[in-house]
Short mmCIF file of N, CA, C and O in Angstrom, two decimals:
data_model
loop_
_atom_site.label_atom_id
_atom_site.label_comp_id
_atom_site.label_asym_id
_atom_site.label_seq_id
_atom_site.Cartn_x
_atom_site.Cartn_y
_atom_site.Cartn_z
N MET P 1 -1.99 8.10 -10.39
CA MET P 1 -1.78 7.98 -8.73
C MET P 1 -3.14 8.84 -8.21
O MET P 1 -3.78 9.55 -8.88
N GLU P 2 -3.29 8.43 -7.01
CA GLU P 2 -4.76 8.81 -6.15
C GLU P 2 -4.38 10.51 -6.25
O GLU P 2 -3.51 10.97 -5.82
N SER P 3 -5.71 10.95 -6.17
CA SER P 3 -5.81 12.51 -5.98
C SER P 3 -5.59 12.83 -4.56
O SER P 3 -5.44 14.01 -4.35
N LYS P 4 -6.10 11.95 -3.63
CA LYS P 4 -6.39 12.36 -2.21
C LYS P 4 -5.30 11.36 -1.48
O LYS P 4 -4.96 10.22 -1.80
N THR P 5 -4.86 11.70 -0.26
CA THR P 5 -4.06 10.83 0.28
C THR P 5 -4.79 10.73 2.07
O THR P 5 -5.27 11.66 2.33
N ALA P 6 -4.40 9.70 2.64
CA ALA P 6 -4.59 9.38 4.01
C ALA P 6 -3.39 8.76 4.78
O ALA P 6 -2.83 8.11 4.01
N ARG P 7 -3.20 9.08 5.94
CA ARG P 7 -2.30 8.62 6.68
C ARG P 7 -2.40 7.16 7.14
O ARG P 7 -3.59 6.97 7.71
N PHE P 8 -1.49 6.41 7.02
CA PHE P 8 -1.68 4.87 7.77
C PHE P 8 -0.44 4.74 8.47
O PHE P 8 0.82 4.59 8.00
N THR P 9 -0.76 4.50 9.76
CA THR P 9 0.41 4.13 10.76
C THR P 9 0.65 2.78 10.95
O THR P 9 -0.20 2.12 11.35
N VAL P 10 1.80 2.51 11.13
CA VAL P 10 2.21 1.12 11.12
C VAL P 10 3.18 0.82 12.19
O VAL P 10 4.20 1.62 12.25
N LEU P 11 2.96 0.12 13.32
CA LEU P 11 3.76 -0.12 14.46
C LEU P 11 4.86 -1.41 14.00
O LEU P 11 4.17 -2.46 13.76
N MET P 12 6.03 -1.32 14.19
CA MET P 12 6.90 -2.62 13.79
C MET P 12 8.06 -2.52 14.62
O MET P 12 8.56 -1.36 15.08
N ASP P 13 8.86 -3.47 14.39
CA ASP P 13 10.03 -3.74 15.13
C ASP P 13 11.17 -2.78 14.63
O ASP P 13 11.19 -2.53 13.34
N PRO P 14 11.71 -1.97 15.31
CA PRO P 14 12.70 -1.10 14.76
C PRO P 14 13.73 -1.52 14.03
O PRO P 14 14.29 -0.96 12.94
N ARG P 15 14.27 -2.88 14.23
CA ARG P 15 15.24 -3.26 13.37
C ARG P 15 14.83 -3.80 11.82
O ARG P 15 15.33 -3.51 10.96
N LYS P 16 13.34 -4.38 11.94
CA LYS P 16 12.75 -4.63 10.66
C LYS P 16 12.51 -2.98 9.81
O LYS P 16 12.90 -3.18 8.68
N LYS P 17 12.20 -2.11 10.74
CA LYS P 17 12.17 -0.77 9.87
C LYS P 17 13.24 -0.25 9.45
O LYS P 17 13.30 0.17 8.17
N GLN P 18 14.34 -0.52 10.07
CA GLN P 18 15.74 0.00 9.60
C GLN P 18 16.07 -0.75 8.40
O GLN P 18 16.60 -0.26 7.27
N ALA P 19 15.88 -2.14 8.40
CA ALA P 19 16.31 -3.08 7.16
C ALA P 19 15.41 -2.80 5.87
O ALA P 19 15.92 -2.72 4.74
N PHE P 20 14.29 -2.51 6.04
CA PHE P 20 13.20 -1.99 5.27
C PHE P 20 13.59 -0.78 4.49
O PHE P 20 13.66 -0.63 3.41
N GLU P 21 13.73 0.10 5.39
CA GLU P 21 14.26 1.70 4.81
C GLU P 21 15.55 1.43 4.03
O GLU P 21 15.61 2.04 2.93
N ARG P 22 16.53 0.73 4.48
CA ARG P 22 17.71 0.49 3.81
C ARG P 22 17.63 -0.32 2.43
O ARG P 22 18.22 0.18 1.37
N LEU P 23 16.66 -1.12 2.51
CA LEU P 23 16.33 -2.05 1.12
C LEU P 23 15.69 -1.06 0.13
O LEU P 23 16.04 -1.09 -0.81
N CYS P 24 14.80 -0.29 0.60
CA CYS P 24 14.16 0.89 -0.10
C CYS P 24 15.07 1.53 -0.64
O CYS P 24 15.00 1.97 -1.85
N ALA P 25 15.94 2.11 0.02
CA ALA P 25 16.79 3.12 -0.53
C ALA P 25 17.84 2.44 -1.47
O ALA P 25 18.12 3.21 -2.44
N SER P 26 18.22 1.31 -1.26
CA SER P 26 19.09 0.56 -2.27
C SER P 26 18.28 0.39 -3.61
O SER P 26 19.09 0.40 -4.58
N GLN P 27 17.03 0.55 -3.78
CA GLN P 27 16.42 0.40 -4.93
C GLN P 27 15.83 1.62 -5.25
O GLN P 27 14.80 1.90 -6.28
N ASP P 28 16.19 2.76 -4.58
CA ASP P 28 15.81 4.12 -5.18
C ASP P 28 14.27 4.45 -5.24
O ASP P 28 13.78 4.81 -5.86
N LEU P 29 13.79 3.57 -3.84
CA LEU P 29 12.17 3.87 -3.63
C LEU P 29 12.18 4.42 -2.37
O LEU P 29 12.87 4.06 -1.38
N THR P 30 10.98 5.25 -2.10
CA THR P 30 10.77 5.48 -0.52
C THR P 30 9.88 4.14 -0.08
O THR P 30 9.17 3.43 -0.70
N PRO P 31 9.96 4.18 1.33
CA PRO P 31 9.06 3.06 1.96
C PRO P 31 7.65 3.48 1.56
O PRO P 31 7.05 2.33 1.40
N SER P 32 7.24 4.51 1.41
CA SER P 32 5.69 4.83 1.13
C SER P 32 5.42 4.25 -0.16
O SER P 32 4.25 3.70 -0.57
N GLN P 33 6.31 4.46 -1.28
CA GLN P 33 6.10 3.85 -2.68
C GLN P 33 5.99 2.28 -2.50
O GLN P 33 5.02 1.80 -3.06
N VAL P 34 6.75 1.69 -1.64
CA VAL P 34 6.74 0.23 -1.73
C VAL P 34 5.60 -0.22 -0.82
O VAL P 34 4.78 -1.01 -1.53
N VAL P 35 5.18 0.42 0.21
CA VAL P 35 3.79 -0.04 0.91
C VAL P 35 2.67 0.39 -0.01
O VAL P 35 1.87 -0.64 0.04
N ARG P 36 2.52 1.27 -0.86
CA ARG P 36 1.52 1.59 -1.56
C ARG P 36 1.38 0.42 -2.64
O ARG P 36 0.30 -0.02 -2.73
N GLN P 37 2.45 -0.12 -3.22
CA GLN P 37 2.63 -1.02 -4.27
C GLN P 37 2.11 -2.41 -3.38
O GLN P 37 1.16 -3.11 -4.11
N LEU P 38 2.66 -2.64 -2.42
CA LEU P 38 2.18 -3.67 -1.76
C LEU P 38 0.79 -3.66 -1.35
O LEU P 38 0.22 -4.91 -1.57
N ILE P 39 0.41 -2.67 -0.96
CA ILE P 39 -1.37 -2.83 -0.71
C ILE P 39 -2.06 -2.86 -1.99
O ILE P 39 -3.23 -3.67 -2.16
N ARG P 40 -1.53 -2.24 -3.15
CA ARG P 40 -2.37 -2.28 -4.36
C ARG P 40 -2.30 -3.83 -4.94
O ARG P 40 -3.44 -4.51 -5.12
N GLU P 41 -1.16 -4.41 -4.75
CA GLU P 41 -1.17 -5.87 -5.11
C GLU P 41 -2.10 -6.83 -4.20
O GLU P 41 -2.53 -7.81 -4.64
N TYR P 42 -1.96 -6.43 -2.81
CA TYR P 42 -2.89 -7.52 -2.18
C TYR P 42 -4.37 -7.23 -2.33
O TYR P 42 -5.07 -8.28 -2.31
N LEU P 43 -4.70 -5.91 -2.74
CA LEU P 43 -5.87 -5.69 -2.82
C LEU P 43 -6.42 -6.63 -4.18
O LEU P 43 -7.36 -7.13 -4.57
N GLU P 44 -5.67 -6.52 -5.29
CA GLU P 44 -5.72 -7.13 -6.57
C GLU P 44 -5.74 -8.61 -6.31
O GLU P 44 -6.59 -9.39 -6.85
N GLN P 45 -4.84 -9.21 -5.62
CA GLN P 45 -4.80 -10.76 -5.33
C GLN P 45 -6.18 -11.21 -4.71
O GLN P 45 -6.47 -12.15 -5.03
N HIS P 46 -6.78 -10.37 -3.85
CA HIS P 46 -7.97 -10.72 -3.29
C HIS P 46 -9.13 -10.01 -3.98
O HIS P 46 -10.57 -10.02 -3.40
N ASN P 47 -9.03 -9.78 -5.18
CA ASN P 47 -10.08 -9.16 -6.03
C ASN P 47 -10.98 -8.18 -5.37
O ASN P 47 -12.18 -8.07 -5.36
N VAL P 48 -10.34 -7.14 -4.88
CA VAL P 48 -11.13 -6.07 -4.08
C VAL P 48 -10.64 -4.98 -4.95
O VAL P 48 -9.58 -4.30 -5.03
N SER P 49 -11.84 -4.17 -5.20
CA SER P 49 -11.80 -2.94 -5.89
C SER P 49 -11.72 -1.76 -4.98
O SER P 49 -12.45 -1.67 -3.98
N TYR P 50 -10.97 -0.65 -5.34
CA TYR P 50 -10.81 0.48 -4.81
C TYR P 50 -11.21 1.67 -5.50
O TYR P 50 -10.94 2.97 -4.94
N SER P 51 -11.87 1.47 -6.44
CA SER P 51 -12.16 2.78 -7.19
C SER P 51 -13.30 3.52 -6.31
O SER P 51 -13.98 2.99 -5.42
N GLU P 52 -13.33 4.55 -6.45
CA GLU P 52 -14.36 5.50 -5.85
C GLU P 52 -15.81 4.96 -5.93
O GLU P 52 -16.69 4.78 -5.07
N GLU P 53 -16.04 4.56 -7.24
CA GLU P 53 -17.38 3.97 -7.53
C GLU P 53 -17.53 2.87 -6.78
O GLU P 53 -18.84 2.59 -6.25
N ALA P 54 -16.73 1.83 -6.70
CA ALA P 54 -16.78 0.62 -6.15
C ALA P 54 -16.80 0.61 -4.50
O ALA P 54 -17.47 0.18 -3.83
N VAL P 55 -16.06 1.43 -4.01
CA VAL P 55 -16.23 2.03 -2.65
C VAL P 55 -17.61 2.55 -2.15
O VAL P 55 -18.02 2.07 -1.12
N ASN P 56 -18.06 3.36 -2.91
CA ASN P 56 -19.41 3.91 -2.70
C ASN P 56 -20.44 3.02 -2.96
O ASN P 56 -21.87 3.34 -2.39
N ASN P 57 -20.23 2.07 -3.85
CA ASN P 57 -21.45 1.04 -4.15
C ASN P 57 -20.76 -0.25 -4.17
O ASN P 57 -20.15 -0.81 -5.08
N PRO P 58 -20.90 -1.13 -3.13
CA PRO P 58 -20.32 -2.43 -3.09
C PRO P 58 -20.75 -3.21 -3.99
O PRO P 58 -20.26 -4.42 -4.23
N GLN P 59 -21.99 -3.07 -4.65
CA GLN P 59 -22.29 -3.86 -5.63
C GLN P 59 -21.53 -4.04 -6.78
O GLN P 59 -21.61 -4.70 -7.71
N VAL P 60 -20.59 -2.98 -7.28
CA VAL P 60 -19.83 -2.74 -8.49
C VAL P 60 -18.71 -3.70 -8.36
O VAL P 60 -18.15 -3.74 -7.32
N LYS P 61 -18.57 -4.38 -9.53
CA LYS P 61 -17.53 -5.50 -9.61
C LYS P 61 -16.32 -4.77 -10.24
O LYS P 61 -16.40 -3.64 -11.00
N ARG P 62 -15.09 -5.07 -10.11
CA ARG P 62 -13.78 -4.63 -10.77
C ARG P 62 -14.05 -4.47 -12.26
O ARG P 62 -14.12 -4.74 -13.26
#
């Protein structure tokens, strides 16, 4: 897990938020856990590295 955290605010339809929270709860996951996993998968799908070295030096490949 990452050592530092940053806040990420998302505005969404209240009904979608409620449905999302219910689904997460039914899977014993927090919404934050699910969103972090979705972001990791999206970055991987697009071959984007987010290691500290890669972020500080865009020439570094995964």
